[in-house]
Amino acid sequence: ITDFSCYTHALDKMDAFMTKMKKENPGFQVNTFDIGGGTPVFYNDPVPTPAQMAENHVGKLNQLAETHGTYTLMIESGRFLVAESSMLVSRIVNTKEYNEHKIVIVDAGYHILLDAALLKQEYPQEVVPVVNSKDKATSLAPVKNTHLAGRLCDTYDVFPISKVSDLNESEVGRYISFYNVGAYSVVFNMPFHCQTKPPIVMKNSDGDFRLVRKGTTYEHLFREEGGELE
């Protein structure tokens, strides 16, 4: 939520509700007040900071406490806390060009990033740089009107491209990083069109990497569908 008026409107409604409840039930007291989630994450456009959100909310929250009694404040900031914790790396498996358009096809799909199909979430994307033997990054001529798609042969399997994405060097065999995918993407993974789940690798605070989830195989999918039943 980037428009703070949503919170202001909700807090005003709660103020009126608590006032009404106290009149009808003099002993009524709110002990826990949950203002929900919505702490914004940077995907495409600049977003307000938590400090700016607090500056907007704190006056009304204090007024509620003074009027209706103190309470425990809860804030659900799950997406804000975990979105930047993960990235998806996908390999370019094919490209197609016509006129000034280029379609880049990757081995991921919306079965891995379901928000891209359901919410049209614009994850920042970047072609992973390639460094040659002289430690100089290669550079290819930019192509206008790049489109990014998965390989599910489904009309929904097209990834919205963020304003901050850089796909100019999209060639078969290169890798594309999708950033800020830590919220919900793992739990949304599904075996649509018999697609397997990718492995998950974690980078420790000391810089080491370790496997925290193995990728599934077609044998796993077979067993889930009753393939071992006699």
Coordinates of N, CA and C in Angstrom, one line a residue:
I1 N 0.9 -1.2 0.0 CA 0.0 0.0 0.0 C 0.9 1.2 0.0
T2 N 0.8 2.0 -1.0 CA 1.6 3.2 -1.1 C 0.8 4.5 -0.8
D3 N -0.5 4.4 -0.8 CA -1.4 5.5 -0.5 C -1.8 5.5 0.9
F4 N -1.3 6.3 1.7 CA -1.5 6.3 3.2 C -2.9 6.6 3.5
S5 N -3.7 7.2 2.6 CA -5.1 7.5 2.9 C -5.9 6.3 3.2
C6 N -5.5 5.1 2.7 CA -6.1 3.8 3.0 C -6.1 3.6 4.5
Y7 N -4.9 3.7 5.1 CA -4.7 3.6 6.6 C -5.5 4.6 7.3
T8 N -5.4 5.8 6.9 CA -6.1 6.9 7.6 C -7.6 6.7 7.7
H9 N -8.2 6.2 6.5 CA -9.6 5.9 6.4 C -10.0 4.8 7.4
A10 N -9.1 3.7 7.4 CA -9.4 2.6 8.2 C -9.3 2.9 9.7
L11 N -8.3 3.7 10.1 CA -8.2 4.1 11.5 C -9.3 5.0 11.9
D12 N -9.8 5.9 11.1 CA -11.0 6.7 11.4 C -12.2 5.8 11.6
K13 N -12.4 4.8 10.8 CA -13.5 3.9 11.0 C -13.4 3.1 12.3
M14 N -12.2 2.7 12.6 CA -12.0 2.0 13.9 C -12.3 2.9 15.1
D15 N -11.9 4.2 15.0 CA -12.2 5.2 16.0 C -13.7 5.3 16.3
A16 N -14.4 5.4 15.2 CA -15.9 5.5 15.3 C -16.5 4.2 15.8
F17 N -16.0 3.1 15.4 CA -16.5 1.8 15.9 C -16.2 1.6 17.4
M18 N -15.0 2.0 17.9 CA -14.7 1.8 19.3 C -15.5 2.8 20.1
T19 N -15.8 4.0 19.6 CA -16.6 5.0 20.3 C -18.0 4.4 20.5
K20 N -18.6 3.9 19.4 CA -19.9 3.3 19.5 C -20.0 2.1 20.4
M21 N -19.0 1.2 20.4 CA -19.0 0.1 21.3 C -18.9 0.5 22.7
K22 N -18.1 1.5 23.1 CA -18.0 1.9 24.4 C -19.3 2.5 25.0
K23 N -20.1 3.2 24.1 CA -21.4 3.7 24.5 C -22.3 2.6 24.8
E24 N -22.3 1.6 24.0 CA -23.2 0.4 24.1 C -22.8 -0.5 25.2
N25 N -21.5 -0.6 25.4 CA -20.9 -1.5 26.4 C -19.8 -0.8 27.2
P26 N -20.1 -0.1 28.3 CA -19.1 0.7 29.0 C -17.8 0.0 29.3
G27 N -17.8 -1.3 29.5 CA -16.6 -2.0 29.8 C -15.8 -2.5 28.6
F28 N -16.2 -2.1 27.5 CA -15.5 -2.5 26.2 C -14.1 -1.9 26.2
Q29 N -13.1 -2.8 25.9 CA -11.7 -2.4 25.8 C -11.0 -3.2 24.7
V30 N -10.3 -2.5 23.9 CA -9.5 -3.1 22.8 C -8.1 -3.3 23.4
N31 N -7.7 -4.6 23.5 CA -6.3 -4.9 24.1 C -5.3 -5.0 23.0
T32 N -5.7 -5.5 21.8 CA -4.8 -5.7 20.7 C -5.4 -5.0 19.4
F33 N -4.5 -4.3 18.8 CA -5.0 -3.5 17.6 C -4.0 -3.9 16.4
D34 N -4.6 -4.6 15.4 CA -3.8 -5.1 14.3 C -4.2 -4.2 13.1
I35 N -3.2 -3.4 12.6 CA -3.5 -2.5 11.5 C -3.1 -3.2 10.1
G36 N -2.8 -4.5 10.2 CA -2.6 -5.3 9.0 C -1.3 -5.1 8.3
G37 N -1.2 -5.6 7.1 CA 0.0 -5.5 6.3 C 0.0 -4.3 5.4
G38 N 0.7 -4.5 4.3 CA 0.8 -3.4 3.3 C 2.0 -2.6 3.2
T39 N 3.0 -2.9 4.1 CA 4.3 -2.2 4.0 C 4.9 -2.4 2.7
P40 N 5.0 -1.4 1.9 CA 5.4 -1.6 0.4 C 6.8 -2.1 0.2
V41 N 7.0 -2.8 -0.9 CA 8.2 -3.3 -1.3 C 8.6 -2.7 -2.7
F42 N 9.9 -2.4 -2.9 CA 10.3 -1.9 -4.2 C 10.3 -3.0 -5.3
Y43 N 9.4 -2.9 -6.2 CA 9.4 -3.7 -7.4 C 9.6 -3.0 -8.7
N44 N 9.0 -1.8 -8.8 CA 9.0 -1.1 -10.0 C 9.2 0.4 -9.8
D45 N 8.4 1.0 -9.0 CA 8.5 2.4 -8.7 C 8.9 2.7 -7.2
P46 N 9.5 3.8 -6.9 CA 9.9 4.1 -5.5 C 8.7 4.0 -4.6
V47 N 8.9 3.5 -3.4 CA 7.9 3.4 -2.4 C 8.2 4.1 -1.1
P48 N 7.2 4.4 -0.3 CA 7.5 5.0 1.0 C 8.3 4.1 1.9
T49 N 9.1 4.7 2.8 CA 9.8 3.9 3.7 C 9.0 3.7 5.0
P50 N 9.4 2.7 5.8 CA 8.7 2.4 7.0 C 8.7 3.7 7.9
A51 N 9.8 4.5 7.9 CA 9.8 5.7 8.7 C 8.7 6.7 8.2
Q52 N 8.5 6.8 6.9 CA 7.4 7.6 6.4 C 6.1 7.1 6.8
M53 N 5.9 5.8 6.8 CA 4.6 5.2 7.2 C 4.4 5.5 8.7
A54 N 5.4 5.4 9.5 CA 5.2 5.6 10.9 C 4.9 7.1 11.2
E55 N 5.5 8.0 10.4 CA 5.2 9.4 10.6 C 3.7 9.7 10.3
N56 N 3.2 9.0 9.3 CA 1.8 9.2 8.9 C 0.8 8.6 10.0
H57 N 1.2 7.4 10.6 CA 0.3 6.6 11.4 C 0.3 7.0 12.9
V58 N 1.5 7.4 13.4 CA 1.7 7.5 14.8 C 0.8 8.5 15.5
G59 N 0.5 9.6 14.9 CA -0.4 10.6 15.5 C -1.8 10.0 15.8
K60 N -2.4 9.4 14.8 CA -3.7 8.8 14.9 C -3.7 7.6 15.9
L61 N -2.7 6.8 15.9 CA -2.6 5.7 16.8 C -2.5 6.2 18.2
N62 N -1.7 7.2 18.5 CA -1.6 7.8 19.8 C -2.9 8.4 20.3
Q63 N -3.6 9.0 19.3 CA -4.9 9.6 19.7 C -5.9 8.5 20.1
L64 N -5.9 7.4 19.4 CA -6.7 6.2 19.7 C -6.4 5.7 21.1
A65 N -5.1 5.6 21.4 CA -4.7 5.2 22.8 C -5.2 6.1 23.9
E66 N -5.1 7.4 23.6 CA -5.5 8.4 24.6 C -7.0 8.4 24.8
T67 N -7.7 8.1 23.7 CA -9.2 8.2 23.8 C -9.8 6.9 24.3
H68 N -9.2 5.8 23.9 CA -9.9 4.5 24.2 C -9.0 3.6 25.1
G69 N -7.9 4.0 25.5 CA -7.0 3.2 26.3 C -5.9 2.6 25.6
T70 N -4.8 2.2 26.3 CA -3.6 1.7 25.6 C -3.9 0.3 25.1
Y71 N -3.1 -0.1 24.1 CA -3.3 -1.4 23.4 C -2.0 -1.9 22.9
T72 N -1.9 -3.2 22.6 CA -0.8 -3.8 21.9 C -1.0 -3.6 20.4
L73 N 0.0 -3.0 19.8 CA -0.1 -2.7 18.3 C 0.6 -3.8 17.6
M74 N -0.1 -4.4 16.6 CA 0.4 -5.4 15.7 C 0.5 -4.9 14.3
I75 N 1.6 -5.2 13.6 CA 1.8 -4.8 12.2 C 2.2 -6.1 11.4
E76 N 1.5 -6.4 10.3 CA 1.8 -7.6 9.5 C 2.7 -7.1 8.3
S77 N 4.0 -7.3 8.5 CA 4.9 -6.8 7.4 C 5.6 -7.9 6.7
G78 N 5.0 -9.0 6.6 CA 5.6 -10.2 6.0 C 6.3 -10.0 4.7
R79 N 5.6 -9.4 3.7 CA 6.1 -9.2 2.4 C 7.3 -8.3 2.4
F80 N 7.2 -7.2 3.2 CA 8.3 -6.3 3.3 C 9.6 -6.9 3.9
L81 N 9.4 -7.8 4.9 CA 10.5 -8.4 5.6 C 11.2 -9.5 4.7
V82 N 10.5 -10.2 3.9 CA 11.1 -11.3 3.2 C 11.3 -11.2 1.7
A83 N 10.6 -10.2 1.1 CA 10.6 -10.1 -0.4 C 12.1 -10.0 -0.9
E84 N 12.9 -9.2 -0.3 CA 14.3 -9.0 -0.8 C 15.2 -10.1 -0.4
S85 N 14.7 -11.1 0.3 CA 15.6 -12.2 0.7 C 15.9 -13.2 -0.3
S86 N 15.1 -13.2 -1.4 CA 15.3 -14.3 -2.4 C 15.3 -13.7 -3.9
M87 N 15.9 -14.5 -4.7 CA 15.9 -14.2 -6.2 C 15.8 -15.5 -6.9
L88 N 15.2 -15.4 -8.1 CA 15.1 -16.6 -9.0 C 16.0 -16.4 -10.1
V89 N 16.8 -17.5 -10.4 CA 17.7 -17.5 -11.6 C 17.2 -18.5 -12.6
S90 N 16.9 -18.0 -13.8 CA 16.3 -18.8 -14.8 C 17.2 -18.7 -16.1
R91 N 17.3 -19.8 -16.8 CA 18.1 -19.9 -18.0 C 17.3 -19.6 -19.3
I92 N 17.9 -18.8 -20.2 CA 17.2 -18.5 -21.5 C 17.4 -19.7 -22.4
V93 N 16.3 -20.3 -22.8 CA 16.3 -21.5 -23.6 C 16.0 -21.3 -25.1
N94 N 15.4 -20.1 -25.4 CA 15.1 -19.8 -26.8 C 14.8 -18.3 -26.9
T95 N 14.9 -17.8 -28.1 CA 14.5 -16.4 -28.4 C 13.9 -16.4 -29.8
K96 N 13.0 -15.5 -30.0 CA 12.4 -15.3 -31.3 C 12.3 -13.8 -31.6
E97 N 12.5 -13.4 -32.8 CA 12.5 -12.0 -33.2 C 11.6 -11.8 -34.4
Y98 N 11.0 -10.6 -34.4 CA 10.2 -10.2 -35.6 C 10.1 -8.7 -35.5
N99 N 10.4 -8.0 -36.6 CA 10.5 -6.6 -36.7 C 11.4 -6.1 -35.6
E100 N 11.0 -5.2 -34.7 CA 11.8 -4.7 -33.6 C 11.4 -5.4 -32.3
H101 N 10.7 -6.5 -32.3 CA 10.3 -7.2 -31.1 C 11.2 -8.4 -30.9
K102 N 11.4 -8.8 -29.7 CA 12.2 -10.0 -29.3 C 11.5 -10.7 -28.2
I103 N 11.2 -11.9 -28.4 CA 10.6 -12.8 -27.3 C 11.7 -13.6 -26.7
V104 N 11.9 -13.5 -25.4 CA 12.9 -14.3 -24.7 C 12.2 -15.3 -23.9
I105 N 12.5 -16.6 -24.1 CA 11.8 -17.7 -23.4 C 12.8 -18.3 -22.4
V106 N 12.3 -18.4 -21.2 CA 13.2 -19.0 -20.1 C 12.6 -20.3 -19.6
D107 N 13.4 -21.0 -18.8 CA 13.0 -22.3 -18.3 C 12.2 -22.2 -17.1
A108 N 11.9 -21.0 -16.6 CA 11.0 -20.8 -15.5 C 9.6 -20.6 -16.1
G109 N 8.6 -20.4 -15.2 CA 7.2 -20.1 -15.7 C 6.4 -19.6 -14.5
Y110 N 5.2 -19.3 -14.8 CA 4.4 -18.7 -13.7 C 4.0 -19.8 -12.6
H111 N 4.3 -21.1 -12.9 CA 4.2 -22.1 -11.8 C 5.2 -21.8 -10.7
I112 N 6.2 -21.0 -11.0 CA 7.2 -20.7 -9.9 C 6.9 -19.3 -9.4
L113 N 6.6 -18.3 -10.3 CA 6.2 -17.0 -9.8 C 4.8 -16.7 -10.2
L114 N 3.9 -17.3 -9.4 CA 2.4 -17.2 -9.7 C 1.9 -15.8 -9.6
D115 N 2.5 -14.9 -8.8 CA 2.1 -13.5 -8.7 C 2.2 -12.8 -10.1
A116 N 3.2 -13.2 -10.9 CA 3.4 -12.6 -12.2 C 2.1 -12.8 -13.1
A117 N 1.4 -13.9 -12.9 CA 0.2 -14.2 -13.7 C -1.0 -13.6 -13.0
L118 N -1.2 -13.9 -11.7 CA -2.4 -13.5 -11.0 C -2.5 -12.0 -10.7
L119 N -1.3 -11.4 -10.3 CA -1.3 -10.0 -9.9 C -0.6 -9.1 -10.9
K120 N 0.0 -9.7 -12.0 CA 0.8 -8.9 -12.9 C 2.0 -8.2 -12.2
Q121 N 2.5 -9.0 -11.2 CA 3.6 -8.4 -10.4 C 4.9 -8.2 -11.3
E122 N 5.4 -7.0 -11.3 CA 6.6 -6.7 -12.1 C 7.8 -6.8 -11.3
Y123 N 8.4 -8.0 -11.3 CA 9.7 -8.2 -10.6 C 10.8 -7.6 -11.4
P124 N 11.7 -6.9 -10.7 CA 12.9 -6.4 -11.4 C 13.7 -7.6 -12.0
Q125 N 14.1 -7.5 -13.2 CA 14.9 -8.6 -13.9 C 16.2 -8.1 -14.5
E126 N 17.1 -8.9 -14.6 CA 18.4 -8.5 -15.1 C 19.1 -9.8 -15.7
V127 N 19.7 -9.6 -16.9 CA 20.5 -10.6 -17.5 C 21.8 -10.7 -16.7
V128 N 22.2 -11.9 -16.2 CA 23.4 -12.1 -15.4 C 24.6 -11.7 -16.3
P129 N 25.4 -10.8 -15.9 CA 26.6 -10.4 -16.7 C 27.5 -11.6 -16.9
V130 N 28.1 -11.6 -18.1 CA 29.1 -12.6 -18.5 C 30.5 -11.9 -18.6
V131 N 31.5 -12.4 -17.9 CA 32.8 -11.8 -17.9 C 33.8 -12.7 -18.7
N132 N 34.4 -12.2 -19.7 CA 35.3 -13.0 -20.6 C 36.7 -13.1 -19.9
S133 N 37.6 -13.7 -20.6 CA 38.9 -14.0 -20.1 C 39.7 -12.8 -19.7
K134 N 39.4 -11.6 -20.2 CA 40.1 -10.4 -19.9 C 39.3 -9.6 -18.8
D135 N 38.3 -10.3 -18.2 CA 37.6 -9.7 -17.1 C 36.8 -8.4 -17.5
K136 N 36.3 -8.4 -18.8 CA 35.5 -7.4 -19.3 C 34.2 -7.9 -19.7
A137 N 33.1 -7.3 -19.2 CA 31.8 -7.8 -19.4 C 31.5 -7.7 -20.9
T138 N 30.9 -8.7 -21.5 CA 30.5 -8.7 -22.9 C 29.3 -7.7 -23.1
S139 N 29.1 -7.2 -24.3 CA 28.0 -6.3 -24.5 C 27.4 -6.6 -25.9
L140 N 26.1 -6.7 -25.9 CA 25.4 -6.9 -27.2 C 24.5 -5.7 -27.4
A141 N 24.2 -5.5 -28.7 CA 23.3 -4.3 -29.1 C 21.9 -4.5 -28.4
P142 N 21.4 -3.5 -27.9 CA 20.1 -3.5 -27.2 C 19.0 -3.8 -28.3
V143 N 18.0 -4.5 -27.9 CA 16.8 -4.8 -28.8 C 15.6 -4.1 -28.2
K144 N 14.9 -3.4 -29.0 CA 13.6 -2.7 -28.5 C 12.5 -3.8 -28.3
N145 N 11.6 -3.4 -27.4 CA 10.4 -4.2 -27.3 C 10.6 -5.7 -26.9
T146 N 11.4 -5.9 -25.9 CA 11.7 -7.3 -25.4 C 10.5 -7.8 -24.6
H147 N 10.1 -9.0 -24.9 CA 9.1 -9.7 -24.1 C 9.6 -10.9 -23.5
L148 N 9.2 -11.2 -22.2 CA 9.8 -12.3 -21.5 C 8.7 -13.3 -21.2
A149 N 8.9 -14.6 -21.5 CA 7.9 -15.6 -21.4 C 8.5 -16.9 -20.9
G150 N 7.7 -17.7 -20.2 CA 8.1 -19.1 -19.8 C 7.8 -20.1 -20.9
R151 N 7.9 -21.3 -20.6 CA 7.8 -22.4 -21.6 C 6.6 -23.3 -21.4
L152 N 5.6 -22.8 -20.7 CA 4.4 -23.6 -20.4 C 3.4 -23.6 -21.5
C153 N 3.6 -22.9 -22.6 CA 2.7 -22.9 -23.7 C 1.3 -22.5 -23.2
D154 N 1.2 -21.4 -22.4 CA 0.0 -20.9 -21.8 C 0.0 -19.4 -22.0
T155 N -1.2 -18.9 -22.2 CA -1.3 -17.4 -22.5 C -1.0 -16.6 -21.3
Y156 N -1.1 -17.2 -20.1 CA -0.7 -16.5 -18.8 C 0.8 -16.5 -18.6
D157 N 1.5 -17.3 -19.3 CA 2.9 -17.5 -19.0 C 3.8 -16.4 -19.6
V158 N 3.5 -15.2 -19.3 CA 4.3 -14.0 -19.8 C 4.6 -13.2 -18.6
F159 N 5.9 -12.9 -18.4 CA 6.3 -12.1 -17.2 C 6.2 -10.6 -17.5
P160 N 5.5 -9.9 -16.7 CA 5.6 -8.4 -16.8 C 7.0 -7.9 -16.6
I161 N 7.4 -6.9 -17.4 CA 8.8 -6.4 -17.2 C 8.8 -5.1 -16.5
S162 N 9.6 -5.0 -15.4 CA 9.7 -3.8 -14.6 C 10.4 -2.7 -15.3
K163 N 10.1 -1.5 -14.9 CA 10.8 -0.3 -15.5 C 12.3 -0.4 -15.3
V164 N 12.7 -1.1 -14.2 CA 14.1 -1.1 -13.9 C 14.8 -2.3 -14.4
S165 N 14.1 -3.2 -15.2 CA 14.7 -4.4 -15.7 C 15.7 -4.1 -16.8
D166 N 16.7 -4.9 -17.0 CA 17.7 -4.8 -18.0 C 17.8 -6.1 -18.7
L167 N 17.2 -6.2 -19.9 CA 17.2 -7.5 -20.7 C 17.9 -7.3 -22.0
N168 N 18.7 -6.3 -22.2 CA 19.3 -6.0 -23.5 C 20.3 -7.1 -24.0
E169 N 20.8 -7.9 -23.1 CA 21.8 -9.0 -23.6 C 21.2 -10.4 -23.5
S170 N 19.9 -10.5 -23.8 CA 19.2 -11.7 -23.7 C 19.5 -12.7 -24.8
E171 N 20.3 -13.7 -24.6 CA 20.7 -14.6 -25.6 C 20.6 -16.0 -25.0
V172 N 20.4 -17.0 -25.9 CA 20.2 -18.4 -25.4 C 21.5 -18.8 -24.6
G173 N 21.2 -19.5 -23.5 CA 22.3 -19.9 -22.7 C 22.6 -18.9 -21.5
R174 N 22.2 -17.7 -21.7 CA 22.5 -16.7 -20.6 C 21.4 -16.9 -19.5
Y175 N 21.7 -16.3 -18.4 CA 20.8 -16.5 -17.2 C 20.1 -15.1 -16.9
I176 N 18.9 -15.2 -16.4 CA 18.2 -14.0 -16.0 C 17.8 -14.1 -14.5
S177 N 18.1 -13.0 -13.8 CA 17.8 -13.0 -12.4 C 16.5 -12.2 -12.2
F178 N 15.5 -12.8 -11.4 CA 14.3 -12.1 -11.0 C 14.5 -11.7 -9.5
Y179 N 14.5 -10.4 -9.2 CA 14.8 -10.0 -7.8 C 13.5 -9.8 -7.0
N180 N 13.8 -9.8 -5.7 CA 12.7 -9.5 -4.7 C 11.5 -10.5 -4.8
V181 N 11.8 -11.8 -4.9 CA 10.8 -12.8 -5.1 C 10.6 -13.6 -3.8
G182 N 11.1 -13.1 -2.7 CA 11.0 -13.9 -1.4 C 9.6 -14.1 -0.8
A183 N 8.7 -13.2 -1.2 CA 7.3 -13.3 -0.6 C 6.4 -14.2 -1.4
Y184 N 6.0 -15.3 -0.8 CA 4.9 -16.2 -1.4 C 5.4 -17.1 -2.5
S185 N 6.5 -16.8 -3.2 CA 6.8 -17.5 -4.4 C 7.1 -19.0 -4.1
V186 N 7.7 -19.3 -3.0 CA 8.0 -20.7 -2.7 C 6.8 -21.5 -2.4
V187 N 5.9 -20.9 -1.6 CA 4.7 -21.6 -1.2 C 3.7 -21.7 -2.4
F188 N 3.8 -20.9 -3.4 CA 3.0 -20.9 -4.5 C 3.5 -21.9 -5.6
N189 N 4.7 -22.5 -5.5 CA 5.2 -23.4 -6.5 C 4.2 -24.5 -6.7
M190 N 3.9 -24.9 -7.9 CA 3.0 -25.9 -8.2 C 3.5 -26.7 -9.5
P191 N 3.1 -28.0 -9.6 CA 3.6 -28.8 -10.7 C 2.7 -28.7 -11.9
F192 N 2.4 -27.5 -12.3 CA 1.5 -27.3 -13.5 C 2.2 -27.8 -14.7
H193 N 1.5 -28.4 -15.6 CA 2.0 -29.0 -16.8 C 3.2 -29.9 -16.5
C194 N 3.2 -30.6 -15.4 CA 4.2 -31.6 -15.0 C 5.6 -30.9 -14.9
Q195 N 5.6 -29.6 -14.4 CA 6.8 -28.9 -14.2 C 7.4 -29.2 -12.8
T196 N 8.6 -29.5 -12.7 CA 9.2 -29.8 -11.4 C 9.6 -28.5 -10.7
K197 N 9.7 -28.6 -9.3 CA 10.1 -27.4 -8.5 C 11.6 -27.3 -8.6
P198 N 12.1 -26.1 -8.6 CA 13.6 -25.9 -8.6 C 14.2 -26.0 -7.3
P199 N 15.5 -26.3 -7.2 CA 16.1 -26.4 -5.9 C 16.3 -24.9 -5.3
I200 N 16.5 -24.9 -4.0 CA 16.7 -23.6 -3.3 C 18.0 -23.6 -2.7
V201 N 18.8 -22.6 -2.9 CA 20.2 -22.5 -2.4 C 20.2 -21.2 -1.5
M202 N 20.7 -21.4 -0.3 CA 20.8 -20.3 0.7 C 22.3 -19.8 0.8
K203 N 22.4 -18.5 0.8 CA 23.8 -17.9 1.1 C 23.8 -17.5 2.6
N204 N 24.8 -18.1 3.3 CA 24.9 -17.8 4.7 C 25.6 -16.5 4.9
S205 N 25.5 -16.0 6.1 CA 26.1 -14.7 6.5 C 27.6 -14.7 6.3
D206 N 28.3 -15.8 6.3 CA 29.7 -15.9 6.1 C 30.1 -16.0 4.6
G207 N 29.0 -16.0 3.7 CA 29.3 -16.0 2.3 C 29.2 -17.4 1.7
D208 N 29.1 -18.5 2.5 CA 29.0 -19.8 1.9 C 27.6 -20.1 1.4
F209 N 27.5 -21.1 0.5 CA 26.2 -21.5 0.0 C 25.9 -22.9 0.4
R210 N 24.6 -23.2 0.6 CA 24.2 -24.5 0.9 C 22.8 -24.8 0.4
L211 N 22.6 -26.0 0.0 CA 21.3 -26.4 -0.5 C 20.3 -26.6 0.6
V212 N 19.1 -25.9 0.5 CA 18.1 -26.0 1.6 C 16.9 -26.7 1.1
R213 N 16.7 -26.8 -0.2 CA 15.6 -27.6 -0.7 C 16.0 -28.3 -2.0
K214 N 15.9 -29.6 -2.1 CA 16.3 -30.2 -3.4 C 15.2 -30.0 -4.4
G215 N 15.6 -29.9 -5.7 CA 14.6 -29.8 -6.7 C 13.8 -31.1 -6.9
T216 N 12.6 -31.0 -7.2 CA 11.8 -32.3 -7.4 C 12.1 -32.9 -8.8
T217 N 11.8 -34.1 -9.0 CA 12.0 -34.8 -10.2 C 10.7 -35.3 -10.8
Y218 N 10.7 -35.8 -12.0 CA 9.5 -36.4 -12.6 C 9.1 -37.7 -11.8
E219 N 10.0 -38.3 -11.2 CA 9.7 -39.5 -10.3 C 8.8 -39.0 -9.1
H220 N 9.2 -37.9 -8.6 CA 8.4 -37.3 -7.5 C 6.9 -37.0 -7.9
L221 N 6.8 -36.4 -9.1 CA 5.5 -36.1 -9.6 C 4.7 -37.4 -9.9
F222 N 5.3 -38.4 -10.4 CA 4.7 -39.7 -10.6 C 4.2 -40.3 -9.3
R223 N 5.0 -40.2 -8.3 CA 4.5 -40.8 -7.0 C 3.4 -40.0 -6.4
E224 N 3.4 -38.7 -6.5 CA 2.3 -37.9 -6.0 C 1.0 -38.2 -6.7
E225 N 1.0 -38.6 -7.9 CA -0.2 -38.9 -8.6 C -0.6 -40.4 -8.5
G226 N 0.0 -41.1 -7.5 CA -0.4 -42.5 -7.3 C 0.4 -43.5 -8.1
G227 N 1.5 -43.1 -8.6 CA 2.3 -43.9 -9.5 C 2.8 -45.2 -8.9
E228 N 2.9 -45.2 -7.5 CA 3.4 -46.4 -6.9 C 2.3 -47.4 -6.4
L229 N 1.0 -47.0 -6.6 CA -0.1 -47.8 -6.2 C -0.2 -49.0 -7.1
E230 N -0.5 -50.2 -6.5 CA -0.7 -51.4 -7.3 C -2.2 -51.6 -7.6

